[in-house]
Short mmCIF file of C-alpha atoms in Angstrom, two decimals:
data_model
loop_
_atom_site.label_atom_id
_atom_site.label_comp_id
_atom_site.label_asym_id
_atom_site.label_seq_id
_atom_site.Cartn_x
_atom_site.Cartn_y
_atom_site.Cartn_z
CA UNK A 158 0.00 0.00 0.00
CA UNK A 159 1.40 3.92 -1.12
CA UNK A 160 2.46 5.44 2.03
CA UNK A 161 0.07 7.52 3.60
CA UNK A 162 0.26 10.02 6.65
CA UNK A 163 -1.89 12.45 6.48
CA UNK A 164 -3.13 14.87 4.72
CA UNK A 165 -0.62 17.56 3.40
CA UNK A 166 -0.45 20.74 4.80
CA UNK A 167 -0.94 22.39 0.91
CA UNK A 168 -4.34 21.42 0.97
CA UNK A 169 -5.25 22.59 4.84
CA UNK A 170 -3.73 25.81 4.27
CA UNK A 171 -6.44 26.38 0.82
CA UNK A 172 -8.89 24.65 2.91
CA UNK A 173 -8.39 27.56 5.29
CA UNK A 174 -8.66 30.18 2.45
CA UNK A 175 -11.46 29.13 0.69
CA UNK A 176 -13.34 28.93 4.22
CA UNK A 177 -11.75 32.50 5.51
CA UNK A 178 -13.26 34.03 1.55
CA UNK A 179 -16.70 32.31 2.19
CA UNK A 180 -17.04 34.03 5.47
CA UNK A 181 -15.74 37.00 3.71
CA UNK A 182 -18.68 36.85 1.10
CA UNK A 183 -21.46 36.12 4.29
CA UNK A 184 -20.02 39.72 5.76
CA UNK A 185 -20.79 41.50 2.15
CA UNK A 186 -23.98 40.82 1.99
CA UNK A 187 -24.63 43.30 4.91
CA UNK A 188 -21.39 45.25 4.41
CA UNK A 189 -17.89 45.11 2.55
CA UNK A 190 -15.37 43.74 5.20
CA UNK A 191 -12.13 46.26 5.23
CA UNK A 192 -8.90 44.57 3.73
CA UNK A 193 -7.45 44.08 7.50
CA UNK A 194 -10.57 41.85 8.11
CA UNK A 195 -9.89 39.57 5.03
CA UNK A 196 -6.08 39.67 5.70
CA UNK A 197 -6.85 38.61 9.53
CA UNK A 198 -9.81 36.13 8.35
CA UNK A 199 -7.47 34.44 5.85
CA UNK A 200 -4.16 34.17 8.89
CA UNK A 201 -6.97 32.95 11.72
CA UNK A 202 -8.42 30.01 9.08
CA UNK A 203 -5.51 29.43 8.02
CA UNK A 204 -3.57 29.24 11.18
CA UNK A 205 -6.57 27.41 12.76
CA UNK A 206 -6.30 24.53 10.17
CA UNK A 207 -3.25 23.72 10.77
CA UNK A 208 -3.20 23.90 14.15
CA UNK A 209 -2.97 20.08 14.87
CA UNK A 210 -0.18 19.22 13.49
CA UNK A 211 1.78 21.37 16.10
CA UNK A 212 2.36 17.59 17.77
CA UNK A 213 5.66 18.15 15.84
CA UNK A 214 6.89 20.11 18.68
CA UNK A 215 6.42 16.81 21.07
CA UNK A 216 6.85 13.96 19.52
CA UNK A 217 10.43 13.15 20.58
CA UNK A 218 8.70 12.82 24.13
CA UNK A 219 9.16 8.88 22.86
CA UNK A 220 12.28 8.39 20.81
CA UNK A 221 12.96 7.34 17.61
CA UNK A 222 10.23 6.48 15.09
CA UNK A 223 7.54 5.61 17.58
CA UNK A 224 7.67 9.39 18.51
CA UNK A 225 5.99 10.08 15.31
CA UNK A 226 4.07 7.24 14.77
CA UNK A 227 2.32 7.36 18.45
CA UNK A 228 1.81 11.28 18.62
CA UNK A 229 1.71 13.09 15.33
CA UNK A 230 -2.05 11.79 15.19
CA UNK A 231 -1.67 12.52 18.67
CA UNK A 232 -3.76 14.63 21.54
CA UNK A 233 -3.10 17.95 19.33
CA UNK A 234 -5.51 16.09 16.63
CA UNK A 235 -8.40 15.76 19.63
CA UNK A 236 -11.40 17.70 19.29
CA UNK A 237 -10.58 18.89 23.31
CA UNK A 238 -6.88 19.83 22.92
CA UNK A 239 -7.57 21.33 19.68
CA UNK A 240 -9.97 23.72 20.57
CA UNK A 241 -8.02 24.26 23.41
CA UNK A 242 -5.03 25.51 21.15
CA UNK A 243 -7.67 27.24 19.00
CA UNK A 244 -9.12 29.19 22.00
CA UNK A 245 -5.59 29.77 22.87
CA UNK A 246 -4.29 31.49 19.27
CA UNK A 247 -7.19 33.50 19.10
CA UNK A 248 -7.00 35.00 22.66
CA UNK A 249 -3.40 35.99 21.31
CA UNK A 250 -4.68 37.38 18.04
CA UNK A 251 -7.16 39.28 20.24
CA UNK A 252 -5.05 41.18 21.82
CA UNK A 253 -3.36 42.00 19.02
CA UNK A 254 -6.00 43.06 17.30
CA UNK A 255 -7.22 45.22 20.37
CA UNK A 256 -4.04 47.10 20.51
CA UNK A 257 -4.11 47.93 16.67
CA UNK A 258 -7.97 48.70 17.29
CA UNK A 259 -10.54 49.53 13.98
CA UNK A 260 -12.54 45.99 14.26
CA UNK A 261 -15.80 45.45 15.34
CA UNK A 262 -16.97 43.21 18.07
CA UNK A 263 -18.74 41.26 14.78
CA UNK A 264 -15.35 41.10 13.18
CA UNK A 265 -13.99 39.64 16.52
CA UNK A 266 -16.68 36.74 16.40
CA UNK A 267 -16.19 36.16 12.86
CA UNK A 268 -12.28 35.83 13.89
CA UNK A 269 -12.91 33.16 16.45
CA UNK A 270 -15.48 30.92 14.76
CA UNK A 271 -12.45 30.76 11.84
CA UNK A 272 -9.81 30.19 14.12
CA UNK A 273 -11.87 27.39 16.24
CA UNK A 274 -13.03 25.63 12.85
CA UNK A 275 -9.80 25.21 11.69
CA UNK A 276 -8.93 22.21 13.90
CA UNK A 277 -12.03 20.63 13.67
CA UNK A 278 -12.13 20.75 9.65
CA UNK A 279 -8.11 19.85 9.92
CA UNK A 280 -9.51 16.19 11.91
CA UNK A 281 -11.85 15.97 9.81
CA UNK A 282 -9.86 16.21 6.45
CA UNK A 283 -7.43 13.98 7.93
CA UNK A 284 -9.85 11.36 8.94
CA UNK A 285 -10.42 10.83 5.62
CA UNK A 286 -7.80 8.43 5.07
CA UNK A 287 -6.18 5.16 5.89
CA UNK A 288 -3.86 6.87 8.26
CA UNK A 289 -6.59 7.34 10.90
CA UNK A 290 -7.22 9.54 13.23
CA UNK A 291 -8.58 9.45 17.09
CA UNK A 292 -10.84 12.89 17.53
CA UNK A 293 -13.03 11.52 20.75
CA UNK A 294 -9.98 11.38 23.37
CA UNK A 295 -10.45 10.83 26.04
CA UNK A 296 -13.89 9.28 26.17
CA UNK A 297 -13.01 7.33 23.09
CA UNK A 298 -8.89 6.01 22.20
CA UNK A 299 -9.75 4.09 18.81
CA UNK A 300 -8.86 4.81 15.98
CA UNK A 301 -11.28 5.95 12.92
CA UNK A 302 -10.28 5.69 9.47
CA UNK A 303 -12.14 6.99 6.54
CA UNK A 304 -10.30 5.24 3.83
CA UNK A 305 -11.21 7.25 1.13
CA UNK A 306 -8.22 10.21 0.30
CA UNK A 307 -4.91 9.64 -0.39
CA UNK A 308 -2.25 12.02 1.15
CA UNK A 309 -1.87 14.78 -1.91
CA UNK A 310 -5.07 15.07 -3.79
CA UNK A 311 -4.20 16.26 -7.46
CA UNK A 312 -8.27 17.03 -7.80
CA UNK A 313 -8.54 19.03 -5.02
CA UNK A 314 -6.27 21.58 -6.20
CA UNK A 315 -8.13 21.39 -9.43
CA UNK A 316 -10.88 23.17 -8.26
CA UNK A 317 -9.03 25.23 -5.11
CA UNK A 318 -6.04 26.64 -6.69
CA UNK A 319 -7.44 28.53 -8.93
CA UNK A 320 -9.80 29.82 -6.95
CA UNK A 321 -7.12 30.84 -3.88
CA UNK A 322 -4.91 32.16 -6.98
CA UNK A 323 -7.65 34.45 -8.25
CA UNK A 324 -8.61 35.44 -4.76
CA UNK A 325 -5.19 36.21 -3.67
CA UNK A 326 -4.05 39.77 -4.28
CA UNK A 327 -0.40 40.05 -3.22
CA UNK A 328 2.10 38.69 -5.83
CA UNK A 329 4.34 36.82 -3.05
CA UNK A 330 1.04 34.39 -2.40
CA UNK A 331 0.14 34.39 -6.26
CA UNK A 332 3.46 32.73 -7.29
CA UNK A 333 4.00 29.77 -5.25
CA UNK A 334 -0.10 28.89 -6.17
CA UNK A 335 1.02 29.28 -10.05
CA UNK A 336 4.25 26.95 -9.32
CA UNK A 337 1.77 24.82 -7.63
CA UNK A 338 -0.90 24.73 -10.73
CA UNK A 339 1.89 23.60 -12.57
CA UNK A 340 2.75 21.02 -9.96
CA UNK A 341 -0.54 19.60 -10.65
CA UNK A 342 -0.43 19.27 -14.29
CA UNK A 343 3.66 17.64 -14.05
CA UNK A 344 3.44 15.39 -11.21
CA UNK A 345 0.95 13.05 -12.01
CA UNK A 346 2.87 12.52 -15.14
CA UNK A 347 6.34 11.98 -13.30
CA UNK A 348 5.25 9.80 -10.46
CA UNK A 349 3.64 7.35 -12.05
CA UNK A 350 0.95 7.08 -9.28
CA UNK A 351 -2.01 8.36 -10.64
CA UNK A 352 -4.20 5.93 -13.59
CA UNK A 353 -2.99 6.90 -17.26
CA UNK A 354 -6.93 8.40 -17.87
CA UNK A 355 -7.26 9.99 -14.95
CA UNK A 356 -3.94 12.03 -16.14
CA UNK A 357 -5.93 13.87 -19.11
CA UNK A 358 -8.90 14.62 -16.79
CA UNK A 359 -6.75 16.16 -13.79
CA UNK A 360 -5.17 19.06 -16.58
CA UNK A 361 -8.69 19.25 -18.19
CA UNK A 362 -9.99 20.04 -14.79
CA UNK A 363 -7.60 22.76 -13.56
CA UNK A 364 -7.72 24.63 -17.72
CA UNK A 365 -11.61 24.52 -17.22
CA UNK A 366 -11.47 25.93 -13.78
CA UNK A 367 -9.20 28.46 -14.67
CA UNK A 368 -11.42 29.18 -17.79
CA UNK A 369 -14.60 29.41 -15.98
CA UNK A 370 -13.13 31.32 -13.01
CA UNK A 371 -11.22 33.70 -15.21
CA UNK A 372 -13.20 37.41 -14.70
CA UNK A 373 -15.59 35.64 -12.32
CA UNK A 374 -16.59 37.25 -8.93
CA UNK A 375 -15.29 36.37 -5.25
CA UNK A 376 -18.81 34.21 -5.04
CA UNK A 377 -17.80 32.13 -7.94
CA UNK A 378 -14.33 31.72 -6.26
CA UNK A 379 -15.49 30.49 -3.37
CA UNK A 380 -18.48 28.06 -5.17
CA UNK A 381 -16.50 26.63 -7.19
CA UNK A 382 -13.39 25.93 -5.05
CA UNK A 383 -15.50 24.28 -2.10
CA UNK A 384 -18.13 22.79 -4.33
CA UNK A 385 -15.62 21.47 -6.53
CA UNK A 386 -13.73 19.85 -3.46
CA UNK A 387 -16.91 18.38 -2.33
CA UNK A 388 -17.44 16.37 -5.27
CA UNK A 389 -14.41 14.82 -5.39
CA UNK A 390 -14.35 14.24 -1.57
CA UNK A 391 -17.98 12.45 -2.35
CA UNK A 392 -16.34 10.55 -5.64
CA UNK A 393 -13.62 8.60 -3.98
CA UNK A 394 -16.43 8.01 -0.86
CA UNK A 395 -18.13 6.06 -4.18
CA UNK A 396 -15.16 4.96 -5.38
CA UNK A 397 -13.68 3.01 -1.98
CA UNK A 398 -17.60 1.92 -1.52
CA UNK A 399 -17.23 0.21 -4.95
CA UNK A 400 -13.66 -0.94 -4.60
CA UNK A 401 -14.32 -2.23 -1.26
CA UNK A 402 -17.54 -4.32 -2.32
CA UNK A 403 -15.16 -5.48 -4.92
CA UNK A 404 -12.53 -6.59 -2.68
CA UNK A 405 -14.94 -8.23 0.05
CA UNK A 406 -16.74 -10.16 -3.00
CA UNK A 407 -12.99 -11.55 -4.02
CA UNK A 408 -12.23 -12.42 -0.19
CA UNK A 409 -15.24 -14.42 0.06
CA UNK A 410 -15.41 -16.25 -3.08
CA UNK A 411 -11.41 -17.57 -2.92
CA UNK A 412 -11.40 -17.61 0.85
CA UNK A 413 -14.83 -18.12 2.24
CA UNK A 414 -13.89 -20.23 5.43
CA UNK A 415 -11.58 -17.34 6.80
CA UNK A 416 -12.90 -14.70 9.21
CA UNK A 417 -12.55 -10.59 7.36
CA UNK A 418 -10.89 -9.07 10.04
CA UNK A 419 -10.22 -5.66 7.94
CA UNK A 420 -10.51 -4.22 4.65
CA UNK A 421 -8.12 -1.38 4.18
CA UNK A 422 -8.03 0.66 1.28
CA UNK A 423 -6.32 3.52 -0.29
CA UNK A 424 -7.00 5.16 -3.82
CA UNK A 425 -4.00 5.92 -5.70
CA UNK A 426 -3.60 9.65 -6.04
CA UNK A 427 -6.10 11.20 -8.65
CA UNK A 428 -7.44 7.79 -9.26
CA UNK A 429 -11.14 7.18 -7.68
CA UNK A 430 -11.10 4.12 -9.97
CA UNK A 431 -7.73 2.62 -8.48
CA UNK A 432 -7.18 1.81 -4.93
CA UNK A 433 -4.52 -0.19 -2.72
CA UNK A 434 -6.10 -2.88 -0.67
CA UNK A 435 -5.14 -5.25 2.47
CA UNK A 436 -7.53 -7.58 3.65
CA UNK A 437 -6.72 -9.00 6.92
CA UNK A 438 -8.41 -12.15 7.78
CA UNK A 439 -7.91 -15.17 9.73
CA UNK A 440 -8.24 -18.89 9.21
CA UNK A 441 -10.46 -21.43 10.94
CA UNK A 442 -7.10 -22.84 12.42
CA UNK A 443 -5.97 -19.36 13.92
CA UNK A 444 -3.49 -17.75 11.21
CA UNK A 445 -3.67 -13.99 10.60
CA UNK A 446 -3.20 -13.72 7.21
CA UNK A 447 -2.32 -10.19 5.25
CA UNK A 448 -3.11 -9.90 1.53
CA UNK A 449 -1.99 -7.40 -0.68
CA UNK A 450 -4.01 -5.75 -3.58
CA UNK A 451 -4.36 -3.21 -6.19
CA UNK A 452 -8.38 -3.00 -6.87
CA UNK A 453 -10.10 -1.46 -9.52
CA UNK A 454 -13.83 0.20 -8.41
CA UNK A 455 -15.21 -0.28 -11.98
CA UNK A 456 -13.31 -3.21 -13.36
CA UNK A 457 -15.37 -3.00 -16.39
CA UNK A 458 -14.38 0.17 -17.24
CA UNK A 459 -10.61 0.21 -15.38
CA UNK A 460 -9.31 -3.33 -14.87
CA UNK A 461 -7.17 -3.77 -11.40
CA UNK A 462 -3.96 -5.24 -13.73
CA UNK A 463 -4.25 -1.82 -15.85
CA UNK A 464 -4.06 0.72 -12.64
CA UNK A 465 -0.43 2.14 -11.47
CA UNK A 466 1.66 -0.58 -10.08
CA UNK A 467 2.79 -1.58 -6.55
CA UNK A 468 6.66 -1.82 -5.57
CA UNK A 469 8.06 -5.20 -5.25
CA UNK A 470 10.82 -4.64 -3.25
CA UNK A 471 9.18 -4.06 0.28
CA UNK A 472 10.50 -5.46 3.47
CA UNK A 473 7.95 -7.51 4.89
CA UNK A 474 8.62 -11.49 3.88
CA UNK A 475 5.30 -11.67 1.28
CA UNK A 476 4.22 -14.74 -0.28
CA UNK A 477 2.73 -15.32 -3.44
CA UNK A 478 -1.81 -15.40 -2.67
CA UNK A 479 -3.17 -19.03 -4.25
CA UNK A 480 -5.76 -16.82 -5.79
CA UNK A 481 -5.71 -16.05 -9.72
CA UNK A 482 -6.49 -12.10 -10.58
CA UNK A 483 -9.42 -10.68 -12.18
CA UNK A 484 -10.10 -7.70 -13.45
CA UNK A 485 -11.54 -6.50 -10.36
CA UNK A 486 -8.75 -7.72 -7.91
CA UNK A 487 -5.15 -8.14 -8.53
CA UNK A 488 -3.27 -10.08 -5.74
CA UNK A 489 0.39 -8.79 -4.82
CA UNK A 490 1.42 -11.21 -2.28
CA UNK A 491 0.38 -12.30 1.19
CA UNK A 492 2.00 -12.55 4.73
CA UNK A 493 0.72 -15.75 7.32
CA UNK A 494 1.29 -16.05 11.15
CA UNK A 495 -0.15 -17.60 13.60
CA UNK A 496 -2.46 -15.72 15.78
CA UNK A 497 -0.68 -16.46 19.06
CA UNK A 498 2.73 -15.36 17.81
CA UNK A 499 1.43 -11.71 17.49
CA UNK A 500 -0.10 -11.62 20.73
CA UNK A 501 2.65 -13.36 22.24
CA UNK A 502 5.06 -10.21 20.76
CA UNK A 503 2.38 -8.06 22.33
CA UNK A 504 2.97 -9.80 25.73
CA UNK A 505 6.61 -10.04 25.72
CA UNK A 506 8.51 -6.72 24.09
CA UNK A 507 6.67 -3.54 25.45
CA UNK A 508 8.30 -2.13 22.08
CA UNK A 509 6.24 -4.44 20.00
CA UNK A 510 3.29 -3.47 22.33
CA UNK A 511 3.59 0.51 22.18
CA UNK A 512 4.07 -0.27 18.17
CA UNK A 513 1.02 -1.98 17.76
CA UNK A 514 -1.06 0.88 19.13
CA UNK A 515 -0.58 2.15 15.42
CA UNK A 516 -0.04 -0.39 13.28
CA UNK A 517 -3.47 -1.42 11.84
CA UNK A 518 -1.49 -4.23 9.59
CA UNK A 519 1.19 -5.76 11.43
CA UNK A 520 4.02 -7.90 10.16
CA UNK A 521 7.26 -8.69 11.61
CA UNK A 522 10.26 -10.59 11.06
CA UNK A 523 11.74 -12.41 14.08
CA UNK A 524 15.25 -13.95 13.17
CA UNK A 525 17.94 -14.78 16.39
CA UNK A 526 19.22 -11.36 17.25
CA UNK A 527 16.90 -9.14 15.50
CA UNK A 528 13.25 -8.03 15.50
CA UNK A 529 11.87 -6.20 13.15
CA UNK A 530 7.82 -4.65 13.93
CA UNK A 531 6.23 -3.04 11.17
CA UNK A 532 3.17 -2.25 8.82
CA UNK A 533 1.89 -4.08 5.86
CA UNK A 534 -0.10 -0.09 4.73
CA UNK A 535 3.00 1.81 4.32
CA UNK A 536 5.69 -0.63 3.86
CA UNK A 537 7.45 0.84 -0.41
CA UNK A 538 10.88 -0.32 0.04
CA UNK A 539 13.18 -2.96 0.82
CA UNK A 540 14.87 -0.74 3.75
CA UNK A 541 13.21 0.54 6.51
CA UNK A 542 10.44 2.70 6.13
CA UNK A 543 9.31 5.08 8.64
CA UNK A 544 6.52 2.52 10.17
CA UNK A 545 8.89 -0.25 10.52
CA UNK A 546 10.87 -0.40 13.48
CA UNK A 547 13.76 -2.79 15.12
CA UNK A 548 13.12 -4.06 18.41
CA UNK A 549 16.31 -3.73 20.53
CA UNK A 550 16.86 -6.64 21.43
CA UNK A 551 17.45 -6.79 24.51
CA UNK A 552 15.37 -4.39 25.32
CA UNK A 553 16.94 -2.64 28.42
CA UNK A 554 14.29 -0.22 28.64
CA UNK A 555 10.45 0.49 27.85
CA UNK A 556 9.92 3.23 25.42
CA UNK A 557 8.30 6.29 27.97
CA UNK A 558 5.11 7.95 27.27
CA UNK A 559 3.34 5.65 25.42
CA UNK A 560 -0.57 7.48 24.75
CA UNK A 561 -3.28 5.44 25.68
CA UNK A 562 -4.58 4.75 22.20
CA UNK A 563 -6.36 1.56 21.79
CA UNK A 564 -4.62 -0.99 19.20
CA UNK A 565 -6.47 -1.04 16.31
CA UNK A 566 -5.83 -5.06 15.92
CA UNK A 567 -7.21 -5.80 19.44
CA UNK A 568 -8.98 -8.18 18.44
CA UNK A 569 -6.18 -10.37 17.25
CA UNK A 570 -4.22 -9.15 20.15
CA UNK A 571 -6.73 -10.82 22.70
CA UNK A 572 -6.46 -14.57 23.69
CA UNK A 573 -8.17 -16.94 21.34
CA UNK A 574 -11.68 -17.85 22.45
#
């Protein structure tokens, strides 16, 4: 599976923009907001949505990789601590404000709602994928995973550049947006990552919304940047629904005596017709099994074998699945254990234990003198990648503040019934 953290900071900072110039167009229906109120609207929205991922100041509280892996989605991406931080920035950008003086009370309000958004829409964007996130601390510690958005969305910025470019009226903001229009049309075509079709569509997209926006009013900006982004947010919801009916269909008709544990998916970048797949399952005789996929949401239209490619060279010890491909599904090798051994790991090396509080698909490879911990959704290369981790072995010391978050493969964790 393409590695997948979260989603990039690019797209929270337009998300923020396009928010900050809706409010903008709510205040001119009464009365034309003064320049300092957009300026301020656009720094609180945009400061608010990225807000969260201040956990970067932390996260060597644990050392090493399981620093990041254990607190980047951490308590800064928690509906409490981020409004806390919210509530926080704008009582600082109050008193600014206050000492500079010519806003209104109104203005003040609009300023807050912005800044205390952000966070929320920041969790919310990032739920959206197969990283996961854990917004209900503390009355909840699971994780939730929306499975549906890949890290950097080529089709968002189809519809949101151009309308932050067009909006945007100082020439320092204006060029990095037009370097990053031209990111969007050259990337999908140097990576490899995103479907061969879907290539053509993504620079159709941004030349029509440039077209359409071209001499077009702040209204337009903003209806077409955050309508646009809604409909692909709801096409690769329809996309992973399809994909993922795909997959489960597959599961069950080649493996029908083995419990579905998980289906994890992830669509390729600017692909709602392409996804990366794991389905995690285990057999009536207690082995966890991990199989690797690339499925296609419309093999009719798409097949699986005809969508970007997976890397071979990976690091956890894959098999090949006794399962042919179709053009719905095609297999990319599988990894077995028993059950037992991955609790057993769980029981013995508090490592492997504050590691599996993040990995949704662990593997490992357990060889005399080394232990290697890591997982099957971001594992690209043959070294290691950053959520794969080597035990020390021995381990002379417990890794320290380890959150509370609850593994999201407790239920292969637990003792066999």
């Amino acid at each position: 599976m393409l590695e997948t953290k979260s989603v990039d900071n690019l797209t929270h900072t337009l998300a923020g923009i396009l928010v900050a110039e809706a409010v903008c167009q709510l205040r001119a229906r009464r009365a034309l907001p003064s320049a300092r109120f957009r300026r301020l609207a656009w720094a609180a929205s945009v400061i608010g949505n990225n807000l969260p991922d201040a956990d970067f100041a932390y996260v060597a509280i644990t050392p090493g990789k399981l620093g990041y892996l254990l607190h980047h989605r951490g308590h800064t991406h928690t509906v409490v601590v981020g409004l806390l931080l919210a509530a926080l920035t704008f009582w600082v950008m109050r008193l600014f404000v206050r000492r500079k003086g010519g806003l209104s009370s109104m203005d003040l309000r609009w300023l807050g709602a912005l800044t205390l958004f952000g966070p929320l829409l920041h969790m919310a964007m990032d739920a959206s994928n197969v990283y996961g996130v854990h917004p209900f601390w503390p009355l909840y510690d699971g994780w939730v995973y929306g499975d549906s958005i890949f890290i950097i969305e080529p089709l968002f910025w189809c519809f949101a550049v151009p309308a932050v470019l067009f909006a945007a009226r100082s020439l320092w903001l204006r060029i990095p947006l037009a370097l990053l229009a031209g990111a969007t049309l050259v990337l999908p075509w140097v990576t490899g990552l995103v479907a061969r079709p879907m290539r053509f569509v993504i620079a159709t997209l941004l030349v029509a919304t440039f077209a359409v926006l071209w001499r077009r009013g702040a209204t337009a900006r903003v209806v077409v940047g955050i309508g646009g982004s809604a409909v692909v947010f709801a096409t690769f919801v329809a996309g992973g629904a399809l994909a993922r009916r795909q997959l489960a269909t597959a599961v069950t008709q080649r493996f029908g005596d083995e419990t579905v544990r998980d289906l994890v998916l992830s669509p390729f970048p600017g692909s709602p017709e392409c996804w990366t797949a794991i389905a995690v399952t285990t057999t009536p005789r207690d082995v966890m099994v991990l199989r690797r996929a690339v499925v296609a949401a419309l093999p009719g239209v798409h097949a699986a074998n005809a969508c970007p490619s997976l890397p071979d060279a990976i690091t956890a010890p894959l098999s090949r699945v006794e399962a042919a491909d179709s053009a719905a599904v095609a297999w990319r090798g599988e990894f077995r254990a028993r059950r037992e051994a991955l609790a057993a790991l769980d029981e013995t090396s508090c490592h492997a234990a504050a590691f599996f509080r993040f990995a949704r698909v662990p593997f490992w490879i357990s060889e005399p003198g080394r232990l290697i911990v890591g997982d099957l959704r971001f594992d690209n290369q043959r070294g290691m990648g950053f959520a794969e981790l080597q035990v020390p072995q021995p381990e002379a010391a417990c890794p320290p503040h380890v959150p509370p978050w609850t593994p999201p493969r407790s239920d292969l964790l637990a003792p066999a019934k």
